[in-house]
Amino acid sequence: AQRVTQPEKLLSVFKGAPVELKCNYSYSGSPELFWYVQYSRQRLQLLLRHISRESIKGFTADLNKGETSFHLKKPFAQEEDSAMYYCALSGMGAQKLVFGQGTRLTINP
Amino acid sequence: GAGVSQSPRYKVAKRGQDVALRCDPISGHVSLFWYQQALGQGPEFLTYFQNEAQLDKSGLPSDRFFAERPEGSVSTLKIQRTQQEDSAVYLCASSNTWGQGNEQYVGPGTRLTVT
């Protein structure tokens, strides 16, 4: 079975501090991992995916197959990063996404 | 350009009523998905279309839920005899190709409240 776990429902850090949103997954095959973000009063949108290996808005995420993790990191948080973040997985041969429960990130000034 | 649109944005239904939720995907997108998001939870997969073919409906919670996409563009999710546990935000997403790892563009959602 496919499963995505985000252990923190809420995360609060100060502006300028590093931030790490944790994501662990369970899947026996070779997954594709994504981070989606939802800013206040906006729709859910893709932030980044591991296959692209890119940095978006200063965020990066590395797929660690040994630890089955895909943590999202940013070295210096900004107030505009406050949002709801969802980690998601798609399995081999499948397009549907399996989402975690989400982490609400708040950046304090 | 225009993104995925959904209508209505809000729907209140009395228990036992039927509802129909509409999704207009991005023009030309072949893949369309429906997700259900309960309060405080992440979205959960309901069903998937590739053009007009419904290739996966494993997430539909009961036979009261039915989805269609007859011409391969607009899709409708129908819920018959609504129950309180159907209260959720229903999200539609589309993708311009198929296969693992493609970006899904998500609509604003329809918030269904069953009273």
PDB file of C-alpha atoms in Angstrom:
ATOM      1  CA  ALA A   1       0.000   0.000   0.000  1.00  0.00           C
ATOM      2  CA  GLN A   2       1.070   3.555  -0.639  1.00  0.00           C
ATOM      3  CA  ARG A   3       1.205   5.909   2.289  1.00  0.00           C
ATOM      4  CA  VAL A   4       2.581   9.396   2.964  1.00  0.00           C
ATOM      5  CA  THR A   5       3.172  10.628   6.500  1.00  0.00           C
ATOM      6  CA  GLN A   6       3.758  14.213   7.523  1.00  0.00           C
ATOM      7  CA  PRO A   7       4.390  13.990  11.254  1.00  0.00           C
ATOM      8  CA  GLU A   8       3.906  17.690  12.020  1.00  0.00           C
ATOM      9  CA  LYS A   9       0.465  19.225  11.567  1.00  0.00           C
ATOM     10  CA  LEU A  10       1.790  22.627  12.647  1.00  0.00           C
ATOM     11  CA  LEU A  11       5.251  24.153  12.354  1.00  0.00           C
ATOM     12  CA  SER A  12       6.210  27.628  13.446  1.00  0.00           C
ATOM     13  CA  VAL A  13       9.603  29.245  12.853  1.00  0.00           C
ATOM     14  CA  PHE A  14      10.996  32.770  12.897  1.00  0.00           C
ATOM     15  CA  LYS A  15      11.793  34.699   9.765  1.00  0.00           C
ATOM     16  CA  GLY A  16      15.348  34.041   8.663  1.00  0.00           C
ATOM     17  CA  ALA A  17      15.556  30.696  10.454  1.00  0.00           C
ATOM     18  CA  PRO A  18      15.973  27.405   8.608  1.00  0.00           C
ATOM     19  CA  VAL A  19      12.870  25.354   8.033  1.00  0.00           C
ATOM     20  CA  GLU A  20      12.405  21.647   7.406  1.00  0.00           C
ATOM     21  CA  LEU A  21       9.051  20.017   6.729  1.00  0.00           C
ATOM     22  CA  LYS A  22       9.213  16.276   7.153  1.00  0.00           C
ATOM     23  CA  CYS A  23       7.725  13.711   4.804  1.00  0.00           C
ATOM     24  CA  ASN A  24       8.052   9.948   4.984  1.00  0.00           C
ATOM     25  CA  TYR A  25       6.522   7.505   2.569  1.00  0.00           C
ATOM     26  CA  SER A  26       5.734   3.852   2.297  1.00  0.00           C
ATOM     27  CA  TYR A  27       5.878   2.260  -1.160  1.00  0.00           C
ATOM     28  CA  SER A  28       7.537  -0.904  -2.359  1.00  0.00           C
ATOM     29  CA  GLY A  29       8.351   0.301  -5.870  1.00  0.00           C
ATOM     30  CA  SER A  30      10.010   3.381  -7.320  1.00  0.00           C
ATOM     31  CA  PRO A  31       7.904   6.423  -6.414  1.00  0.00           C
ATOM     32  CA  GLU A  32       7.668   9.937  -7.719  1.00  0.00           C
ATOM     33  CA  LEU A  33       7.514  12.470  -4.899  1.00  0.00           C
ATOM     34  CA  PHE A  34       6.041  15.959  -4.922  1.00  0.00           C
ATOM     35  CA  TRP A  35       5.500  18.912  -2.646  1.00  0.00           C
ATOM     36  CA  TYR A  36       2.310  20.910  -3.187  1.00  0.00           C
ATOM     37  CA  VAL A  37       1.597  24.215  -1.440  1.00  0.00           C
ATOM     38  CA  GLN A  38      -1.588  26.113  -0.696  1.00  0.00           C
ATOM     39  CA  TYR A  39      -1.232  29.797   0.196  1.00  0.00           C
ATOM     40  CA  SER A  40      -4.065  31.583   1.952  1.00  0.00           C
ATOM     41  CA  ARG A  41      -7.133  31.895  -0.281  1.00  0.00           C
ATOM     42  CA  GLN A  42      -5.360  30.265  -3.210  1.00  0.00           C
ATOM     43  CA  ARG A  43      -5.625  26.866  -4.816  1.00  0.00           C
ATOM     44  CA  LEU A  44      -3.274  23.964  -4.291  1.00  0.00           C
ATOM     45  CA  GLN A  45      -0.268  24.218  -6.598  1.00  0.00           C
ATOM     46  CA  LEU A  46       2.868  22.253  -7.310  1.00  0.00           C
ATOM     47  CA  LEU A  47       5.957  23.549  -5.506  1.00  0.00           C
ATOM     48  CA  LEU A  48       8.491  20.991  -6.639  1.00  0.00           C
ATOM     49  CA  ARG A  49       8.991  17.356  -7.625  1.00  0.00           C
ATOM     50  CA  HIS A  50      11.977  15.191  -7.043  1.00  0.00           C
ATOM     51  CA  ILE A  51      12.378  14.205 -10.684  1.00  0.00           C
ATOM     52  CA  SER A  52      13.134  17.832 -11.600  1.00  0.00           C
ATOM     53  CA  ARG A  53      15.808  18.238  -8.930  1.00  0.00           C
ATOM     54  CA  GLU A  54      15.162  21.970  -8.936  1.00  0.00           C
ATOM     55  CA  SER A  55      14.960  24.663  -6.289  1.00  0.00           C
ATOM     56  CA  ILE A  56      11.745  26.680  -6.210  1.00  0.00           C
ATOM     57  CA  LYS A  57      11.421  29.817  -4.042  1.00  0.00           C
ATOM     58  CA  GLY A  58      14.546  28.688  -2.231  1.00  0.00           C
ATOM     59  CA  PHE A  59      13.063  25.298  -1.294  1.00  0.00           C
ATOM     60  CA  THR A  60      14.759  22.005  -2.028  1.00  0.00           C
ATOM     61  CA  ALA A  61      13.850  18.401  -1.317  1.00  0.00           C
ATOM     62  CA  ASP A  62      15.985  15.312  -1.653  1.00  0.00           C
ATOM     63  CA  LEU A  63      14.586  11.839  -2.067  1.00  0.00           C
ATOM     64  CA  ASN A  64      16.258   9.487   0.400  1.00  0.00           C
ATOM     65  CA  LYS A  65      15.252   5.972  -0.590  1.00  0.00           C
ATOM     66  CA  GLY A  66      17.086   4.420   2.337  1.00  0.00           C
ATOM     67  CA  GLU A  67      15.085   6.419   4.857  1.00  0.00           C
ATOM     68  CA  THR A  68      12.002   6.621   2.582  1.00  0.00           C
ATOM     69  CA  SER A  69      11.906  10.368   3.136  1.00  0.00           C
ATOM     70  CA  PHE A  70      11.422  13.500   1.039  1.00  0.00           C
ATOM     71  CA  HIS A  71      11.881  16.359   3.489  1.00  0.00           C
ATOM     72  CA  LEU A  72      11.399  19.939   2.277  1.00  0.00           C
ATOM     73  CA  LYS A  73      14.047  22.429   3.316  1.00  0.00           C
ATOM     74  CA  LYS A  74      14.765  26.120   3.086  1.00  0.00           C
ATOM     75  CA  PRO A  75      17.789  27.740   4.724  1.00  0.00           C
ATOM     76  CA  PHE A  76      16.190  31.126   5.475  1.00  0.00           C
ATOM     77  CA  ALA A  77      12.429  31.276   5.925  1.00  0.00           C
ATOM     78  CA  GLN A  78      10.449  34.277   4.690  1.00  0.00           C
ATOM     79  CA  GLU A  79       7.054  35.488   5.861  1.00  0.00           C
ATOM     80  CA  GLU A  80       5.529  34.733   2.471  1.00  0.00           C
ATOM     81  CA  ASP A  81       6.373  31.055   2.986  1.00  0.00           C
ATOM     82  CA  SER A  82       3.504  30.776   5.463  1.00  0.00           C
ATOM     83  CA  ALA A  83       1.134  28.256   3.902  1.00  0.00           C
ATOM     84  CA  MET A  84      -0.170  24.702   3.997  1.00  0.00           C
ATOM     85  CA  TYR A  85       2.286  22.177   2.553  1.00  0.00           C
ATOM     86  CA  TYR A  86       1.389  18.707   1.304  1.00  0.00           C
ATOM     87  CA  CYS A  87       3.776  15.937   0.393  1.00  0.00           C
ATOM     88  CA  ALA A  88       2.458  13.557  -2.273  1.00  0.00           C
ATOM     89  CA  LEU A  89       3.498  10.360  -4.005  1.00  0.00           C
ATOM     90  CA  SER A  90       2.608   8.651  -7.264  1.00  0.00           C
ATOM     91  CA  GLY A  91       3.442   5.010  -7.810  1.00  0.00           C
ATOM     92  CA  MET A  92       4.838   3.221 -10.830  1.00  0.00           C
ATOM     93  CA  GLY A  93       2.403   3.105 -13.723  1.00  0.00           C
ATOM     94  CA  ALA A  94      -0.036   5.318 -11.879  1.00  0.00           C
ATOM     95  CA  GLN A  95      -0.877   8.972 -12.055  1.00  0.00           C
ATOM     96  CA  LYS A  96      -3.032   9.376  -8.998  1.00  0.00           C
ATOM     97  CA  LEU A  97      -1.467  11.184  -6.106  1.00  0.00           C
ATOM     98  CA  VAL A  98      -1.426   9.941  -2.522  1.00  0.00           C
ATOM     99  CA  PHE A  99      -1.214  12.959  -0.226  1.00  0.00           C
ATOM    100  CA  GLY A 100      -0.032  13.354   3.329  1.00  0.00           C
ATOM    101  CA  GLN A 101      -2.189  15.125   5.889  1.00  0.00           C
ATOM    102  CA  GLY A 102      -0.352  18.395   5.404  1.00  0.00           C
ATOM    103  CA  THR A 103       1.749  20.711   7.562  1.00  0.00           C
ATOM    104  CA  ARG A 104       0.709  24.266   8.286  1.00  0.00           C
ATOM    105  CA  LEU A 105       3.844  26.392   8.268  1.00  0.00           C
ATOM    106  CA  THR A 106       3.786  29.762  10.002  1.00  0.00           C
ATOM    107  CA  ILE A 107       6.694  32.153   9.697  1.00  0.00           C
ATOM    108  CA  ASN A 108       6.811  34.621  12.562  1.00  0.00           C
ATOM    109  CA  PRO A 109       8.253  38.097  11.972  1.00  0.00           C
TER     110      PRO A 109
ATOM    111  CA  GLY B   1      -4.158  31.488 -19.016  1.00  0.00           C
ATOM    112  CA  ALA B   2      -7.266  29.951 -17.502  1.00  0.00           C
ATOM    113  CA  GLY B   3      -6.710  27.210 -15.021  1.00  0.00           C
ATOM    114  CA  VAL B   4      -8.993  24.404 -13.909  1.00  0.00           C
ATOM    115  CA  SER B   5     -12.394  25.722 -12.931  1.00  0.00           C
ATOM    116  CA  GLN B   6     -15.066  24.105 -10.779  1.00  0.00           C
ATOM    117  CA  SER B   7     -18.674  24.910 -10.114  1.00  0.00           C
ATOM    118  CA  PRO B   8     -20.424  25.527  -7.890  1.00  0.00           C
ATOM    119  CA  ARG B   9     -17.803  26.745  -5.459  1.00  0.00           C
ATOM    120  CA  TYR B  10     -20.102  26.091  -2.524  1.00  0.00           C
ATOM    121  CA  LYS B  11     -22.992  23.696  -2.222  1.00  0.00           C
ATOM    122  CA  VAL B  12     -25.289  23.044   0.700  1.00  0.00           C
ATOM    123  CA  ALA B  13     -27.440  19.937   0.403  1.00  0.00           C
ATOM    124  CA  LYS B  14     -29.952  18.375   2.712  1.00  0.00           C
ATOM    125  CA  ARG B  15     -29.225  14.769   3.626  1.00  0.00           C
ATOM    126  CA  GLY B  16     -30.679  12.514   0.967  1.00  0.00           C
ATOM    127  CA  GLN B  17     -30.443  15.005  -1.886  1.00  0.00           C
ATOM    128  CA  ASP B  18     -28.474  14.352  -5.067  1.00  0.00           C
ATOM    129  CA  VAL B  19     -25.717  16.767  -6.091  1.00  0.00           C
ATOM    130  CA  ALA B  20     -23.676  17.284  -9.258  1.00  0.00           C
ATOM    131  CA  LEU B  21     -20.267  18.949  -9.220  1.00  0.00           C
ATOM    132  CA  ARG B  22     -18.697  20.197 -12.407  1.00  0.00           C
ATOM    133  CA  CYS B  23     -15.059  20.423 -13.466  1.00  0.00           C
ATOM    134  CA  ASP B  24     -13.682  22.260 -16.491  1.00  0.00           C
ATOM    135  CA  PRO B  25     -10.073  21.131 -16.977  1.00  0.00           C
ATOM    136  CA  ILE B  26      -7.411  23.114 -18.774  1.00  0.00           C
ATOM    137  CA  SER B  27      -8.094  22.912 -22.502  1.00  0.00           C
ATOM    138  CA  GLY B  28      -6.300  19.990 -24.112  1.00  0.00           C
ATOM    139  CA  HIS B  29      -5.487  18.190 -20.890  1.00  0.00           C
ATOM    140  CA  VAL B  30      -6.072  14.490 -21.349  1.00  0.00           C
ATOM    141  CA  SER B  31      -5.922  13.395 -17.717  1.00  0.00           C
ATOM    142  CA  LEU B  32      -8.501  14.410 -15.133  1.00  0.00           C
ATOM    143  CA  PHE B  33      -8.673  13.509 -11.468  1.00  0.00           C
ATOM    144  CA  TRP B  34     -11.155  13.935  -8.655  1.00  0.00           C
ATOM    145  CA  TYR B  35     -10.060  14.121  -5.029  1.00  0.00           C
ATOM    146  CA  GLN B  36     -12.008  14.466  -1.787  1.00  0.00           C
ATOM    147  CA  GLN B  37     -10.557  16.553   1.034  1.00  0.00           C
ATOM    148  CA  ALA B  38     -12.162  16.261   4.441  1.00  0.00           C
ATOM    149  CA  LEU B  39     -11.552  18.984   7.007  1.00  0.00           C
ATOM    150  CA  GLY B  40      -8.020  18.843   8.380  1.00  0.00           C
ATOM    151  CA  GLN B  41      -6.965  16.077   6.010  1.00  0.00           C
ATOM    152  CA  GLY B  42      -5.014  15.842   2.796  1.00  0.00           C
ATOM    153  CA  PRO B  43      -6.802  15.233  -0.499  1.00  0.00           C
ATOM    154  CA  GLU B  44      -7.791  11.615  -1.155  1.00  0.00           C
ATOM    155  CA  PHE B  45      -8.063  10.148  -4.623  1.00  0.00           C
ATOM    156  CA  LEU B  46     -11.507   9.324  -5.953  1.00  0.00           C
ATOM    157  CA  THR B  47     -11.232   8.622  -9.671  1.00  0.00           C
ATOM    158  CA  TYR B  48      -9.164   9.211 -12.829  1.00  0.00           C
ATOM    159  CA  PHE B  49     -10.016   9.744 -16.499  1.00  0.00           C
ATOM    160  CA  GLN B  50      -7.788   9.580 -19.521  1.00  0.00           C
ATOM    161  CA  ASN B  51      -9.789  11.436 -22.149  1.00  0.00           C
ATOM    162  CA  GLU B  52     -13.311   9.981 -21.820  1.00  0.00           C
ATOM    163  CA  ALA B  53     -12.197   6.658 -20.365  1.00  0.00           C
ATOM    164  CA  GLN B  54     -12.510   6.197 -16.621  1.00  0.00           C
ATOM    165  CA  LEU B  55      -9.376   4.169 -15.950  1.00  0.00           C
ATOM    166  CA  ASP B  56      -9.430   4.104 -12.166  1.00  0.00           C
ATOM    167  CA  LYS B  57     -12.385   4.495  -9.837  1.00  0.00           C
ATOM    168  CA  SER B  58     -10.900   2.644  -6.921  1.00  0.00           C
ATOM    169  CA  GLY B  59     -11.227   5.625  -4.591  1.00  0.00           C
ATOM    170  CA  LEU B  60     -14.970   6.152  -4.926  1.00  0.00           C
ATOM    171  CA  PRO B  61     -16.268   5.481  -1.402  1.00  0.00           C
ATOM    172  CA  SER B  62     -19.579   3.947  -2.349  1.00  0.00           C
ATOM    173  CA  ASP B  63     -21.884   3.275  -5.266  1.00  0.00           C
ATOM    174  CA  ARG B  64     -23.577   6.596  -4.462  1.00  0.00           C
ATOM    175  CA  PHE B  65     -20.623   8.291  -6.141  1.00  0.00           C
ATOM    176  CA  PHE B  66     -20.501   8.421  -9.912  1.00  0.00           C
ATOM    177  CA  ALA B  67     -18.258  10.368 -12.286  1.00  0.00           C
ATOM    178  CA  GLU B  68     -18.327  10.889 -16.014  1.00  0.00           C
ATOM    179  CA  ARG B  69     -16.437  12.708 -18.730  1.00  0.00           C
ATOM    180  CA  PRO B  70     -18.412  11.855 -21.854  1.00  0.00           C
ATOM    181  CA  GLU B  71     -16.542  14.004 -24.392  1.00  0.00           C
ATOM    182  CA  GLY B  72     -13.140  13.913 -22.823  1.00  0.00           C
ATOM    183  CA  SER B  73     -13.229  17.471 -21.515  1.00  0.00           C
ATOM    184  CA  VAL B  74     -15.757  18.590 -18.864  1.00  0.00           C
ATOM    185  CA  SER B  75     -16.343  16.132 -16.030  1.00  0.00           C
ATOM    186  CA  THR B  76     -19.175  15.782 -13.548  1.00  0.00           C
ATOM    187  CA  LEU B  77     -19.018  14.105 -10.156  1.00  0.00           C
ATOM    188  CA  LYS B  78     -22.440  13.061  -8.949  1.00  0.00           C
ATOM    189  CA  ILE B  79     -23.294  12.053  -5.428  1.00  0.00           C
ATOM    190  CA  GLN B  80     -26.657  10.433  -4.844  1.00  0.00           C
ATOM    191  CA  ARG B  81     -28.543  10.430  -1.563  1.00  0.00           C
ATOM    192  CA  THR B  82     -25.943  12.593   0.160  1.00  0.00           C
ATOM    193  CA  GLN B  83     -24.896  11.760   3.717  1.00  0.00           C
ATOM    194  CA  GLN B  84     -23.237  13.938   6.334  1.00  0.00           C
ATOM    195  CA  GLU B  85     -19.956  12.115   5.880  1.00  0.00           C
ATOM    196  CA  ASP B  86     -19.901  13.364   2.272  1.00  0.00           C
ATOM    197  CA  SER B  87     -19.244  16.899   3.549  1.00  0.00           C
ATOM    198  CA  ALA B  88     -15.824  17.831   2.180  1.00  0.00           C
ATOM    199  CA  VAL B  89     -14.043  19.886  -0.438  1.00  0.00           C
ATOM    200  CA  TYR B  90     -14.047  18.132  -3.809  1.00  0.00           C
ATOM    201  CA  LEU B  91     -11.005  18.945  -5.899  1.00  0.00           C
ATOM    202  CA  CYS B  92     -10.577  18.410  -9.601  1.00  0.00           C
ATOM    203  CA  ALA B  93      -7.139  18.320 -11.220  1.00  0.00           C
ATOM    204  CA  SER B  94      -5.937  17.945 -14.784  1.00  0.00           C
ATOM    205  CA  SER B  95      -2.676  17.044 -16.460  1.00  0.00           C
ATOM    206  CA  ASN B  96      -1.559  17.482 -20.049  1.00  0.00           C
ATOM    207  CA  THR B  97      -0.076  14.016 -20.406  1.00  0.00           C
ATOM    208  CA  TRP B  98      -0.215  10.710 -18.649  1.00  0.00           C
ATOM    209  CA  GLY B  99       2.320   8.774 -16.713  1.00  0.00           C
ATOM    210  CA  GLN B 100       3.955   8.897 -13.352  1.00  0.00           C
ATOM    211  CA  GLY B 101       5.414  12.208 -12.287  1.00  0.00           C
ATOM    212  CA  ASN B 102       3.382  14.687 -14.286  1.00  0.00           C
ATOM    213  CA  GLU B 103       2.248  17.938 -12.716  1.00  0.00           C
ATOM    214  CA  GLN B 104      -1.413  18.081 -11.845  1.00  0.00           C
ATOM    215  CA  TYR B 105      -3.112  21.480 -12.017  1.00  0.00           C
ATOM    216  CA  VAL B 106      -5.680  21.683  -9.263  1.00  0.00           C
ATOM    217  CA  GLY B 107      -8.965  23.570  -9.329  1.00  0.00           C
ATOM    218  CA  PRO B 108     -10.315  25.779  -6.523  1.00  0.00           C
ATOM    219  CA  GLY B 109     -12.589  23.024  -5.263  1.00  0.00           C
ATOM    220  CA  THR B 110     -16.267  22.731  -4.433  1.00  0.00           C
ATOM    221  CA  ARG B 111     -17.071  22.832  -0.745  1.00  0.00           C
ATOM    222  CA  LEU B 112     -20.020  20.514  -0.101  1.00  0.00           C
ATOM    223  CA  THR B 113     -21.868  20.766   3.173  1.00  0.00           C
ATOM    224  CA  VAL B 114     -24.556  18.171   3.889  1.00  0.00           C
ATOM    225  CA  THR B 115     -26.998  19.194   6.610  1.00  0.00           C
TER     226      THR B 115
END
